[in-house]
JSON list of C-alpha atoms in Angstrom, two decimals:
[
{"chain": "A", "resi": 7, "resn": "UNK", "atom": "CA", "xyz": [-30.22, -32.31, 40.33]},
{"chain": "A", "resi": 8, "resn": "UNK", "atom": "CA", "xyz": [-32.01, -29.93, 37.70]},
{"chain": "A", "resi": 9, "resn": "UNK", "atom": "CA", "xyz": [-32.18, -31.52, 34.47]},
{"chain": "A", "resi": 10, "resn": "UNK", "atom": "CA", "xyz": [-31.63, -29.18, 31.40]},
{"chain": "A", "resi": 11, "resn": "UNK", "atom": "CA", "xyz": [-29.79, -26.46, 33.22]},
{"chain": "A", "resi": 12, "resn": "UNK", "atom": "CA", "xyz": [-26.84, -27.15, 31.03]},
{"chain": "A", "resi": 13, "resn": "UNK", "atom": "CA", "xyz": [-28.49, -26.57, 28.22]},
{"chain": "A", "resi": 14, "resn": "UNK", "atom": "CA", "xyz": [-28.33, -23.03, 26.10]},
{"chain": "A", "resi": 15, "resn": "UNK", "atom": "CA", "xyz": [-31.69, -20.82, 27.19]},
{"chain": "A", "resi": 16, "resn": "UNK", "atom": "CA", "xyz": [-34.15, -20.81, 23.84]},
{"chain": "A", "resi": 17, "resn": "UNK", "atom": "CA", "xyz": [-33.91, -17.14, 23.10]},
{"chain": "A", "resi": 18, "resn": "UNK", "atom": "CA", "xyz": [-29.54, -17.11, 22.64]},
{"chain": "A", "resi": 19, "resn": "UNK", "atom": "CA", "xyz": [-29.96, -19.64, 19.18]},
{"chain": "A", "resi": 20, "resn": "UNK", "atom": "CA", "xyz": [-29.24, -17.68, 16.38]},
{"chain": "A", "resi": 21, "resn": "UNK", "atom": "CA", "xyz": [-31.34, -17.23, 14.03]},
{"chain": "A", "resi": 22, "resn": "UNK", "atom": "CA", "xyz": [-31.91, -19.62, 11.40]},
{"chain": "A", "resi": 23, "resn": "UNK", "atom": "CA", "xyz": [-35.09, -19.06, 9.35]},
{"chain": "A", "resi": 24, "resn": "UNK", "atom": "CA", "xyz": [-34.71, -16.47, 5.90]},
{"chain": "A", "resi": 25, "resn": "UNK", "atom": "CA", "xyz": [-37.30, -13.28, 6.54]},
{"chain": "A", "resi": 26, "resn": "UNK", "atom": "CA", "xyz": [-38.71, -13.42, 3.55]},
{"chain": "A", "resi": 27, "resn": "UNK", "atom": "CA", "xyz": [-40.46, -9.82, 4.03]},
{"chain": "A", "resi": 28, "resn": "UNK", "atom": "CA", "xyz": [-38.09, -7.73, 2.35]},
{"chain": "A", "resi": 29, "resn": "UNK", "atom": "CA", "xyz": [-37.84, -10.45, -0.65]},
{"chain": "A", "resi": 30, "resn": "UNK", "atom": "CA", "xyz": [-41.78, -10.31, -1.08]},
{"chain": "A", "resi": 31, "resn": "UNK", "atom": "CA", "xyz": [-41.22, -6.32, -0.73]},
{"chain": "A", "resi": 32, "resn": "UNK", "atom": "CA", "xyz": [-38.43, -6.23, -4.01]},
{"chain": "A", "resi": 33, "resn": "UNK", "atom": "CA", "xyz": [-40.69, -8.94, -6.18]},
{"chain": "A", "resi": 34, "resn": "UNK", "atom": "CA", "xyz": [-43.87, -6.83, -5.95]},
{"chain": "A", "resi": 35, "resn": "UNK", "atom": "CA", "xyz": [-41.39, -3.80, -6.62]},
{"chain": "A", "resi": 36, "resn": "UNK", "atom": "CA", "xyz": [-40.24, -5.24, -9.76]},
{"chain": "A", "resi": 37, "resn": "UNK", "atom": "CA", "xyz": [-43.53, -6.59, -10.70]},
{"chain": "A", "resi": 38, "resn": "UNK", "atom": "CA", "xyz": [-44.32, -3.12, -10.53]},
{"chain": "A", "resi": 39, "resn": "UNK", "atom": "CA", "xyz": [-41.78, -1.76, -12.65]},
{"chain": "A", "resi": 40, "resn": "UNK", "atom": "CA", "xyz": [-42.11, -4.22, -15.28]},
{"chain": "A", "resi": 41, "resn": "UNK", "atom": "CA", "xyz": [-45.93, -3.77, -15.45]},
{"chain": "A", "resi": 42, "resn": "UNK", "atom": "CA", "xyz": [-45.28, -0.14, -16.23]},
{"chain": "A", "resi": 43, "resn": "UNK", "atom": "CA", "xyz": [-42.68, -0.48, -18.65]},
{"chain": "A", "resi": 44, "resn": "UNK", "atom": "CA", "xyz": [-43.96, -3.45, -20.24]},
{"chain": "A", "resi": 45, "resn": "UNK", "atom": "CA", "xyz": [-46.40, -0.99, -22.88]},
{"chain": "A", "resi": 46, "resn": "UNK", "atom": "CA", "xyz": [-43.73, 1.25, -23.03]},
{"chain": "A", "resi": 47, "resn": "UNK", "atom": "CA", "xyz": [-41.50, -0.78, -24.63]},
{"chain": "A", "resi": 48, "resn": "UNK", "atom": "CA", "xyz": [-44.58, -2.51, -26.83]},
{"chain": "A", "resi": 49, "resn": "UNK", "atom": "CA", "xyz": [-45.41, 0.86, -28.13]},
{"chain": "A", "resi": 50, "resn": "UNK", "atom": "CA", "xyz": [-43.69, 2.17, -31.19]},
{"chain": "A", "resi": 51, "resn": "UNK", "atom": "CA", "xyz": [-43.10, 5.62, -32.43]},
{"chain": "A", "resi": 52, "resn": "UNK", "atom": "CA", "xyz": [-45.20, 5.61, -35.98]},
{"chain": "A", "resi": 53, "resn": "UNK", "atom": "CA", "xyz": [-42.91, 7.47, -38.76]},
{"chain": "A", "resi": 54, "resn": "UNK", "atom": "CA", "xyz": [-43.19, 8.11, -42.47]},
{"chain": "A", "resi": 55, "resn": "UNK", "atom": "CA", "xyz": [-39.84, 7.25, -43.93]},
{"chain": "A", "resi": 56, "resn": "UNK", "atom": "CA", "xyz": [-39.25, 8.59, -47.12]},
{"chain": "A", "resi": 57, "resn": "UNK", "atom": "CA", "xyz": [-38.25, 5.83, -49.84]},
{"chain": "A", "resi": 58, "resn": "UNK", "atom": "CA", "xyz": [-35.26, 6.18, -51.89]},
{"chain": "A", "resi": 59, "resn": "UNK", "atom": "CA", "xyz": [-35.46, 5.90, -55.58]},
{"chain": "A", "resi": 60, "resn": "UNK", "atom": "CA", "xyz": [-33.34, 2.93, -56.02]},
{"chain": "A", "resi": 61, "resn": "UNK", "atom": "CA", "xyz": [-33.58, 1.13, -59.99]},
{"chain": "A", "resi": 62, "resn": "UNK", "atom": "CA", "xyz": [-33.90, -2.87, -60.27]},
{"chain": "A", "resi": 63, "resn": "UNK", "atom": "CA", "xyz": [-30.85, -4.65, -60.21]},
{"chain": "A", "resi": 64, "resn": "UNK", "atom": "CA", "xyz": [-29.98, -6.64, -63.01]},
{"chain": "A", "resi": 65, "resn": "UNK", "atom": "CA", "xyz": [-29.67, -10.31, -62.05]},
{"chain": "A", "resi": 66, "resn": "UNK", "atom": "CA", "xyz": [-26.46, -10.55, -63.09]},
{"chain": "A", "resi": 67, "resn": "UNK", "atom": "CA", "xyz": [-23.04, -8.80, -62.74]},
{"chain": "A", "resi": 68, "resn": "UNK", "atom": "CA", "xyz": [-22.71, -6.08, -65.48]},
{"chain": "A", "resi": 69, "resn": "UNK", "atom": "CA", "xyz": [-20.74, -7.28, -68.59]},
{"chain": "A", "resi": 70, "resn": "UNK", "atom": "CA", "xyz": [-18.87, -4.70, -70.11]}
]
């Protein structure tokens, strides 16, 4: 009598385990991406704005 012949063979299991290759590859793609765009979006575009000429307002509705 051979023991373990009823048994499934090792290599017909499916498989069970994540691959965790492709997940490493999309972090350090995104890590990428943000470490470029990250002083992109700190920089800011310097302009000179002119000011309008706007009087003081009074402090209190206008009585008239």
């Amino acid at each position: 009598m051979a023991f373990g012949r009823l048994e499934k063979p090792a290599g017909h299991r499916p498989m069970s385990d994540i691959n965790v290759t492709p997940l490493v590859d999309v972090m350090l793609v995104l890590l990428v991406i943000f470490i470029v765009a990250a002083p992109v979006m700190a920089s800011r575009l310097a302009l000179d704005l002119p000011q309008a000429d706007v009087p003081a307002a009074s402090a209190g509705p206008a009585d008239a």
